[in-house]
Amino acid sequence: MQDKLIIFDTTLRDGEQSAGASMNAAEKMKIALQLEKLRVDVIEAGFPVSSPGDFAAVKAIAETVRESAVCALARANEKDITAAGEALAPARQKRLHTFIATSPIHMRKKLKMSPDEVLQAAVAAVKAARKYCDDVEFSPEDAGRSDEDFLCRILEAAIKAGAKTVNIPDTVGYNMPEQFGGLIRRLRERVPNSERAVFSVHCHNDLGVAVANSLAAVSAGARQVEGTINGIGERAGNTALEEVIMAVRTRPDFFCCDTGVDSKQLLPASRLVSSVTGFPVQPNKAVVGVNAFAHESGIHQDGVLKDKETYEIMSAEDVGWQSNTIRLGKLSGRNAFKTRLAELGFEFESEEELRGAFARFKQLADKKRDIYDEDLLMIAAGGDGGESGGWQLSGWHFASASGEKPRANLSLQKNGETQKAECAGDGLVDAAFGAINKITGAAPELILYSVRSVTGGSDAQGEVSVRLREEAKEATGHGADTDIVVASVKAYLSALARLGSAAERMHPQKSRAV
Ligand code: KIV
Ligand code: ZN
């Protein structure tokens, strides 16, 4: 008999804490709907007290998502819990997640509280949260570096106060798999009322073992794993959920549990998160990297042709991969475009969205003979920079010749008004960014610039990611085009638009909890 492993996704909360990964409300909603389609059990939608924008995003997700529980984070104080409870009010299934740090260094230096004060605050927070919903989760932050006896005391008290899930975070990614598994096993044995709560884990990847730690915890009896799509998150990121999901599904003999996830939605979820954040997925990334199922060596190819199982432990189709054949071209119609994207797991939310994406498909088809699934997904998710908001590129002339400084001449449009500027630079991209700054009056710091090709071939689209910083705000934008200077301009404009709308938000783990 297999146990259920609860999948708790925190892409929209801890994932959004990745430097440069801030998302706007529409992007958060898109990801939430994809997570619902993926059938994750819980979606941690945000930290409502942190900003009016985050409150509104959590509320909108609570109003819309029906199949997954919607969760909001709150530190252990009345104000946070009230904001979380109110944002969650419309949810069909809601969970309130409250936390307070328990490691000696966090209690002494950050909270300036004694262990007894922390324990009292935790109990009060769980009781306050229970006024808003039955499903309350409690986390002792930095549990991985906390005193085990104190952890047992605070977990027992939190469960007694009404917590249904107790989550053990390795907040700074310090633990090793055997050690972390041992901790979970002992906590389950030593906390007297442990059978009244689900034990959950939340691992960070500072030493590259977040997934291994989570799986060791599952072997030790944890029945909820928290993580993010593509493993994005604070610093080195969180547990990559797609890896945990496929590990337990591929090795039921070892883990004796399974999730309720529709694994075919993993790849669309990965692509959407990558496209929204602008964080590319490394090619050799397990499950969702482009090379995850590519057999390069002759011996391997020969084996796979004879029997896939010689070198494949799971099927590419089961996680959403389709054979990369050319499906659509210049003459394809709107219906074929929409149908193919639906087959790839992407559905448009409105006619307007479909119309915009189809127009961009036609533009691409004019420039590129072979349109691959990757191109379609990029267009549909707006990852080509076509939905950047703010200024849009309407015309350009780029000039580069030996012995001359490259020059870019750009026309940008906003609200029906067109402005032009010319600029020289150290390369065409630098010149184009200079021209944008002249038109928009912006002067942000460029902190990341990366290019990758969406598909193979010399006519492939280049996908550019740009991260900009202005005072305390950071934003990432991305754009794709067969011309990488044009892709760079789109990415820069998209990042600028996000920078303009990025709100200052409070960080859950950087301020005093009570
Ligand atoms: O890493 C962490 O400790 C957290 C908590 C809020 C669960 O993200
Ligand atoms: Zn975390």
Short mmCIF file of N, CA, C and O in Angstrom, two decimals, residues 312-413:
data_model
loop_
_atom_site.label_atom_id
_atom_site.label_comp_id
_atom_site.label_asym_id
_atom_site.label_seq_id
_atom_site.Cartn_x
_atom_site.Cartn_y
_atom_site.Cartn_z
N GLU A 312 17.22 4.20 -20.69
CA GLU A 312 16.24 5.16 -20.19
C GLU A 312 15.50 4.58 -19.00
O GLU A 312 14.88 3.51 -19.12
N ILE A 313 15.54 5.28 -17.87
CA ILE A 313 14.84 4.78 -16.67
C ILE A 313 13.45 5.36 -16.54
O ILE A 313 12.66 4.95 -15.72
N MET A 314 13.16 6.37 -17.33
CA MET A 314 11.78 6.91 -17.37
C MET A 314 11.53 7.39 -18.79
O MET A 314 12.48 7.57 -19.56
N SER A 315 10.26 7.58 -19.10
CA SER A 315 9.99 7.93 -20.49
C SER A 315 9.87 9.46 -20.64
O SER A 315 9.27 10.14 -19.80
N ALA A 316 10.49 9.95 -21.72
CA ALA A 316 10.49 11.38 -21.98
C ALA A 316 9.05 11.90 -22.09
O ALA A 316 8.73 12.99 -21.60
N GLU A 317 8.19 11.10 -22.72
CA GLU A 317 6.79 11.52 -22.92
C GLU A 317 6.09 11.68 -21.56
O GLU A 317 5.22 12.54 -21.41
N ASP A 318 6.47 10.87 -20.58
CA ASP A 318 5.81 10.95 -19.27
C ASP A 318 6.05 12.26 -18.54
O ASP A 318 5.35 12.59 -17.59
N VAL A 319 7.11 13.00 -18.93
CA VAL A 319 7.34 14.28 -18.27
C VAL A 319 7.04 15.45 -19.21
O VAL A 319 7.37 16.59 -18.93
N GLY A 320 6.43 15.11 -20.37
CA GLY A 320 5.95 16.18 -21.25
C GLY A 320 6.75 16.42 -22.50
O GLY A 320 6.43 17.32 -23.27
N TRP A 321 7.83 15.63 -22.72
CA TRP A 321 8.60 15.85 -23.94
C TRP A 321 7.86 15.27 -25.14
O TRP A 321 7.24 14.21 -25.03
N GLN A 322 7.96 15.94 -26.26
CA GLN A 322 7.38 15.44 -27.52
C GLN A 322 8.54 15.36 -28.49
O GLN A 322 9.51 16.11 -28.35
N SER A 323 8.42 14.50 -29.51
CA SER A 323 9.52 14.45 -30.46
C SER A 323 9.59 15.81 -31.18
O SER A 323 8.57 16.39 -31.54
N ASN A 324 10.83 16.29 -31.36
CA ASN A 324 11.03 17.65 -31.84
C ASN A 324 10.88 17.74 -33.36
O ASN A 324 11.81 18.08 -34.07
N THR A 325 9.70 17.42 -33.86
CA THR A 325 9.50 17.47 -35.30
C THR A 325 8.90 18.82 -35.69
O THR A 325 8.33 19.50 -34.86
N ILE A 326 9.05 19.17 -36.96
CA ILE A 326 8.49 20.44 -37.42
C ILE A 326 6.99 20.25 -37.57
O ILE A 326 6.54 19.34 -38.23
N ARG A 327 6.23 21.07 -36.93
CA ARG A 327 4.77 20.90 -36.99
C ARG A 327 4.11 22.02 -37.78
O ARG A 327 3.18 21.80 -38.50
N LEU A 328 4.55 23.23 -37.56
CA LEU A 328 3.83 24.35 -38.13
C LEU A 328 4.74 25.23 -38.98
O LEU A 328 5.95 25.23 -38.79
N GLY A 329 4.15 25.95 -39.88
CA GLY A 329 4.93 26.85 -40.73
C GLY A 329 4.08 28.03 -41.14
O GLY A 329 2.99 28.25 -40.61
N LYS A 330 4.60 28.75 -42.10
CA LYS A 330 4.01 29.98 -42.58
C LYS A 330 2.51 29.89 -42.93
O LYS A 330 1.74 30.81 -42.72
N LEU A 331 2.13 28.72 -43.47
CA LEU A 331 0.76 28.61 -43.96
C LEU A 331 -0.21 28.07 -42.90
O LEU A 331 -1.40 27.93 -43.14
N SER A 332 0.31 27.74 -41.73
CA SER A 332 -0.57 27.16 -40.70
C SER A 332 -1.55 28.20 -40.19
O SER A 332 -1.22 29.39 -40.06
N GLY A 333 -2.74 27.73 -39.84
CA GLY A 333 -3.79 28.64 -39.38
C GLY A 333 -3.83 28.72 -37.87
O GLY A 333 -3.11 28.02 -37.15
N ARG A 334 -4.72 29.61 -37.41
CA ARG A 334 -4.87 29.88 -35.98
C ARG A 334 -5.28 28.64 -35.20
O ARG A 334 -4.82 28.38 -34.10
N ASN A 335 -6.15 27.85 -35.85
CA ASN A 335 -6.64 26.67 -35.14
C ASN A 335 -5.54 25.65 -34.92
O ASN A 335 -5.41 25.07 -33.84
N ALA A 336 -4.72 25.46 -35.98
CA ALA A 336 -3.60 24.51 -35.86
C ALA A 336 -2.63 24.99 -34.80
O ALA A 336 -2.10 24.20 -34.00
N PHE A 337 -2.41 26.30 -34.77
CA PHE A 337 -1.50 26.90 -33.78
C PHE A 337 -2.02 26.63 -32.36
O PHE A 337 -1.30 26.14 -31.48
N LYS A 338 -3.32 26.90 -32.17
CA LYS A 338 -3.92 26.73 -30.85
C LYS A 338 -3.92 25.24 -30.44
O LYS A 338 -3.61 24.88 -29.31
N THR A 339 -4.26 24.38 -31.41
CA THR A 339 -4.35 22.94 -31.11
C THR A 339 -2.99 22.38 -30.74
O THR A 339 -2.86 21.61 -29.79
N ARG A 340 -1.95 22.79 -31.50
CA ARG A 340 -0.61 22.27 -31.20
C ARG A 340 -0.16 22.70 -29.81
O ARG A 340 0.41 21.94 -29.05
N LEU A 341 -0.48 23.95 -29.46
CA LEU A 341 -0.07 24.43 -28.14
C LEU A 341 -0.85 23.70 -27.03
O LEU A 341 -0.29 23.39 -25.99
N ALA A 342 -2.11 23.39 -27.31
CA ALA A 342 -2.89 22.63 -26.32
C ALA A 342 -2.26 21.26 -26.12
O ALA A 342 -2.14 20.76 -25.01
N GLU A 343 -1.80 20.64 -27.23
CA GLU A 343 -1.12 19.34 -27.13
C GLU A 343 0.14 19.45 -26.28
O GLU A 343 0.55 18.51 -25.61
N LEU A 344 0.77 20.62 -26.34
CA LEU A 344 2.00 20.83 -25.56
C LEU A 344 1.70 21.26 -24.12
O LEU A 344 2.59 21.58 -23.36
N GLY A 345 0.41 21.33 -23.79
CA GLY A 345 0.03 21.66 -22.42
C GLY A 345 -0.20 23.13 -22.17
O GLY A 345 -0.31 23.57 -21.04
N PHE A 346 -0.30 23.95 -23.25
CA PHE A 346 -0.50 25.38 -23.05
C PHE A 346 -1.88 25.80 -23.52
O PHE A 346 -2.25 25.56 -24.65
N GLU A 347 -2.63 26.44 -22.63
CA GLU A 347 -3.93 26.95 -23.04
C GLU A 347 -4.00 28.46 -22.86
O GLU A 347 -3.52 28.98 -21.86
N PHE A 348 -4.61 29.11 -23.83
CA PHE A 348 -4.73 30.56 -23.74
C PHE A 348 -5.90 30.92 -22.83
O PHE A 348 -6.94 30.27 -22.86
N GLU A 349 -5.69 31.99 -22.05
CA GLU A 349 -6.76 32.37 -21.13
C GLU A 349 -7.80 33.25 -21.79
O GLU A 349 -8.92 33.34 -21.33
N SER A 350 -7.45 33.92 -22.88
CA SER A 350 -8.43 34.79 -23.54
C SER A 350 -8.16 34.81 -25.03
O SER A 350 -7.06 34.48 -25.49
N GLU A 351 -9.18 35.23 -25.77
CA GLU A 351 -9.07 35.39 -27.22
C GLU A 351 -7.97 36.38 -27.57
O GLU A 351 -7.22 36.22 -28.51
N GLU A 352 -7.90 37.42 -26.73
CA GLU A 352 -6.93 38.49 -26.98
C GLU A 352 -5.49 37.95 -26.88
O GLU A 352 -4.63 38.27 -27.70
N GLU A 353 -5.30 37.09 -25.88
CA GLU A 353 -3.97 36.49 -25.69
C GLU A 353 -3.61 35.63 -26.89
O GLU A 353 -2.50 35.68 -27.42
N LEU A 354 -4.60 34.85 -27.36
CA LEU A 354 -4.39 33.98 -28.53
C LEU A 354 -4.06 34.83 -29.76
O LEU A 354 -3.14 34.54 -30.52
N ARG A 355 -4.84 35.92 -29.93
CA ARG A 355 -4.64 36.78 -31.10
C ARG A 355 -3.22 37.35 -31.12
O ARG A 355 -2.53 37.30 -32.14
N GLY A 356 -2.76 37.84 -29.97
CA GLY A 356 -1.41 38.43 -29.88
C GLY A 356 -0.35 37.39 -30.19
O GLY A 356 0.60 37.65 -30.94
N ALA A 357 -0.51 36.19 -29.60
CA ALA A 357 0.51 35.14 -29.79
C ALA A 357 0.51 34.68 -31.25
O ALA A 357 1.58 34.45 -31.83
N PHE A 358 -0.67 34.59 -31.86
CA PHE A 358 -0.74 34.13 -33.26
C PHE A 358 -0.08 35.16 -34.18
O PHE A 358 0.62 34.79 -35.13
N ALA A 359 -0.28 36.43 -33.87
CA ALA A 359 0.36 37.48 -34.70
C ALA A 359 1.88 37.33 -34.60
O ALA A 359 2.60 37.45 -35.60
N ARG A 360 2.38 37.04 -33.41
CA ARG A 360 3.84 36.90 -33.25
C ARG A 360 4.34 35.63 -33.94
O ARG A 360 5.44 35.59 -34.48
N PHE A 361 3.48 34.60 -33.95
CA PHE A 361 3.84 33.36 -34.67
C PHE A 361 4.00 33.65 -36.16
O PHE A 361 4.97 33.22 -36.80
N LYS A 362 3.07 34.43 -36.71
CA LYS A 362 3.13 34.75 -38.14
C LYS A 362 4.38 35.56 -38.47
O LYS A 362 5.03 35.33 -39.49
N GLN A 363 4.71 36.49 -37.56
CA GLN A 363 5.93 37.29 -37.79
C GLN A 363 7.16 36.39 -37.82
O GLN A 363 8.04 36.52 -38.65
N LEU A 364 7.18 35.42 -36.89
CA LEU A 364 8.33 34.52 -36.83
C LEU A 364 8.36 33.63 -38.07
O LEU A 364 9.43 33.39 -38.66
N ALA A 365 7.19 33.15 -38.47
CA ALA A 365 7.12 32.25 -39.63
C ALA A 365 7.59 32.94 -40.91
O ALA A 365 8.07 32.30 -41.83
N ASP A 366 7.47 34.27 -40.95
CA ASP A 366 7.98 35.01 -42.11
C ASP A 366 9.50 34.98 -42.16
O ASP A 366 10.11 35.10 -43.21
N LYS A 367 10.12 34.86 -40.96
CA LYS A 367 11.58 34.95 -40.91
C LYS A 367 12.23 33.57 -40.86
O LYS A 367 13.40 33.42 -41.19
N LYS A 368 11.49 32.57 -40.37
CA LYS A 368 12.11 31.29 -40.05
C LYS A 368 11.28 30.19 -40.69
O LYS A 368 10.07 30.11 -40.45
N ARG A 369 11.94 29.34 -41.46
CA ARG A 369 11.18 28.35 -42.22
C ARG A 369 10.58 27.26 -41.29
O ARG A 369 9.42 26.91 -41.40
N ASP A 370 11.40 26.76 -40.37
CA ASP A 370 10.97 25.65 -39.52
C ASP A 370 10.60 26.16 -38.13
O ASP A 370 11.44 26.70 -37.42
N ILE A 371 9.35 25.96 -37.77
CA ILE A 371 8.92 26.40 -36.43
C ILE A 371 8.81 25.16 -35.55
O ILE A 371 8.00 24.26 -35.83
N TYR A 372 9.59 25.11 -34.50
CA TYR A 372 9.61 23.97 -33.60
C TYR A 372 8.71 24.21 -32.39
O TYR A 372 8.32 25.34 -32.11
N ASP A 373 8.46 23.13 -31.66
CA ASP A 373 7.64 23.25 -30.45
C ASP A 373 8.21 24.28 -29.48
O ASP A 373 7.48 25.03 -28.84
N GLU A 374 9.53 24.29 -29.35
CA GLU A 374 10.19 25.25 -28.44
C GLU A 374 9.85 26.69 -28.84
O GLU A 374 9.62 27.55 -27.99
N ASP A 375 9.83 26.94 -30.18
CA ASP A 375 9.49 28.29 -30.65
C ASP A 375 8.07 28.63 -30.25
O ASP A 375 7.77 29.74 -29.80
N LEU A 376 7.18 27.64 -30.44
CA LEU A 376 5.75 27.90 -30.15
C LEU A 376 5.55 28.21 -28.67
O LEU A 376 4.84 29.14 -28.30
N LEU A 377 6.20 27.42 -27.81
CA LEU A 377 6.03 27.64 -26.37
C LEU A 377 6.58 28.99 -25.94
O LEU A 377 6.00 29.68 -25.11
N MET A 378 7.66 29.38 -26.55
CA MET A 378 8.27 30.68 -26.25
C MET A 378 7.31 31.80 -26.64
O MET A 378 7.07 32.74 -25.88
N ILE A 379 6.72 31.67 -27.82
CA ILE A 379 5.79 32.71 -28.29
C ILE A 379 4.56 32.75 -27.38
O ILE A 379 4.12 33.81 -26.94
N ALA A 380 4.01 31.57 -27.08
CA ALA A 380 2.78 31.51 -26.31
C ALA A 380 2.96 32.08 -24.91
O ALA A 380 2.09 32.77 -24.39
N ALA A 381 4.11 31.80 -24.30
CA ALA A 381 4.33 32.28 -22.93
C ALA A 381 4.76 33.74 -22.91
O ALA A 381 5.01 34.29 -21.85
N GLY A 382 4.85 34.37 -24.08
CA GLY A 382 5.27 35.77 -24.11
C GLY A 382 6.76 35.92 -23.90
O GLY A 382 7.27 37.01 -23.69
N GLY A 383 7.49 34.79 -23.92
CA GLY A 383 8.92 34.82 -23.64
C GLY A 383 9.74 35.41 -24.77
O GLY A 383 10.94 35.58 -24.64
N ASP A 384 9.07 35.72 -25.90
CA ASP A 384 9.81 36.36 -26.99
C ASP A 384 9.89 37.87 -26.79
O ASP A 384 10.40 38.58 -27.62
N GLY A 385 9.33 38.34 -25.66
CA GLY A 385 9.39 39.76 -25.38
C GLY A 385 8.25 40.52 -26.01
O GLY A 385 8.15 41.73 -25.91
N GLY A 386 7.34 39.79 -26.66
CA GLY A 386 6.23 40.42 -27.37
C GLY A 386 5.19 41.02 -26.47
O GLY A 386 4.34 41.77 -26.91
N GLU A 387 5.25 40.71 -25.17
CA GLU A 387 4.25 41.27 -24.25
C GLU A 387 4.94 42.09 -23.18
O GLU A 387 4.60 42.02 -22.02
N SER A 388 5.96 42.82 -23.58
CA SER A 388 6.77 43.48 -22.57
C SER A 388 6.07 44.63 -21.85
O SER A 388 6.45 44.99 -20.77
N GLY A 389 5.01 45.19 -22.44
CA GLY A 389 4.38 46.34 -21.81
C GLY A 389 5.32 47.53 -21.97
O GLY A 389 6.46 47.39 -22.35
N GLY A 390 4.89 48.71 -21.65
CA GLY A 390 5.77 49.86 -21.76
C GLY A 390 6.19 50.10 -23.20
O GLY A 390 5.41 49.94 -24.14
N TRP A 391 7.44 50.48 -23.41
CA TRP A 391 7.94 50.78 -24.75
C TRP A 391 8.06 49.52 -25.59
O TRP A 391 8.47 48.48 -25.10
N GLN A 392 7.69 49.64 -26.89
CA GLN A 392 7.82 48.52 -27.82
C GLN A 392 8.73 48.94 -28.97
O GLN A 392 8.70 50.09 -29.40
N LEU A 393 9.50 47.97 -29.45
CA LEU A 393 10.39 48.25 -30.58
C LEU A 393 9.55 48.36 -31.86
O LEU A 393 8.80 47.44 -32.18
N SER A 394 9.69 49.49 -32.60
CA SER A 394 8.90 49.58 -33.83
C SER A 394 9.78 49.68 -35.08
O SER A 394 9.31 49.46 -36.18
N GLY A 395 11.05 50.01 -34.93
CA GLY A 395 11.92 50.06 -36.10
C GLY A 395 13.37 50.13 -35.67
O GLY A 395 13.67 50.53 -34.55
N TRP A 396 14.28 49.72 -36.56
CA TRP A 396 15.70 49.75 -36.18
C TRP A 396 16.59 49.74 -37.41
O TRP A 396 16.20 49.30 -38.50
N HIS A 397 17.80 50.25 -37.18
CA HIS A 397 18.86 50.14 -38.17
C HIS A 397 20.16 49.93 -37.39
O HIS A 397 20.50 50.76 -36.54
N PHE A 398 20.83 48.83 -37.64
CA PHE A 398 22.08 48.56 -36.93
C PHE A 398 23.21 48.59 -37.96
O PHE A 398 23.08 48.00 -39.04
N ALA A 399 24.32 49.25 -37.61
CA ALA A 399 25.44 49.32 -38.55
C ALA A 399 26.74 48.95 -37.85
O ALA A 399 27.06 49.47 -36.78
N SER A 400 27.46 48.01 -38.45
CA SER A 400 28.73 47.59 -37.89
C SER A 400 29.70 47.35 -39.04
O SER A 400 29.38 46.62 -39.98
N ALA A 401 30.84 47.98 -39.01
CA ALA A 401 31.83 47.80 -40.08
C ALA A 401 33.22 47.87 -39.47
O ALA A 401 33.41 48.51 -38.42
N SER A 402 34.21 47.23 -40.12
CA SER A 402 35.54 47.21 -39.55
C SER A 402 36.10 48.63 -39.48
O SER A 402 35.88 49.45 -40.39
N GLY A 403 36.73 48.94 -38.35
CA GLY A 403 37.32 50.26 -38.16
C GLY A 403 36.33 51.32 -37.73
O GLY A 403 36.70 52.47 -37.54
N GLU A 404 35.06 50.98 -37.61
CA GLU A 404 34.06 51.98 -37.19
C GLU A 404 33.36 51.51 -35.93
O GLU A 404 33.20 50.31 -35.71
N LYS A 405 32.93 52.47 -35.12
CA LYS A 405 32.19 52.11 -33.92
C LYS A 405 30.77 51.67 -34.31
O LYS A 405 30.12 52.35 -35.10
N PRO A 406 30.32 50.53 -33.80
CA PRO A 406 28.95 50.09 -34.13
C PRO A 406 27.90 51.13 -33.72
O PRO A 406 28.07 51.80 -32.69
N ARG A 407 26.86 51.26 -34.51
CA ARG A 407 25.82 52.25 -34.23
C ARG A 407 24.44 51.59 -34.30
O ARG A 407 24.20 50.72 -35.14
N ALA A 408 23.57 52.04 -33.42
CA ALA A 408 22.18 51.55 -33.44
C ALA A 408 21.25 52.74 -33.53
O ALA A 408 21.41 53.71 -32.80
N ASN A 409 20.29 52.62 -34.43
CA ASN A 409 19.28 53.65 -34.60
C ASN A 409 17.94 53.00 -34.31
O ASN A 409 17.54 52.08 -35.02
N LEU A 410 17.25 53.43 -33.25
CA LEU A 410 16.03 52.72 -32.83
C LEU A 410 14.81 53.62 -32.86
O LEU A 410 14.91 54.82 -32.59
N SER A 411 13.65 53.02 -33.15
CA SER A 411 12.37 53.70 -32.97
C SER A 411 11.58 52.88 -31.95
O SER A 411 11.43 51.67 -32.12
N LEU A 412 11.11 53.55 -30.91
CA LEU A 412 10.29 52.88 -29.90
C LEU A 412 8.93 53.55 -29.86
O LEU A 412 8.81 54.76 -30.07
N GLN A 413 7.92 52.73 -29.51
CA GLN A 413 6.56 53.23 -29.48
C GLN A 413 5.93 52.99 -28.11
O GLN A 413 6.16 51.92 -27.53
#
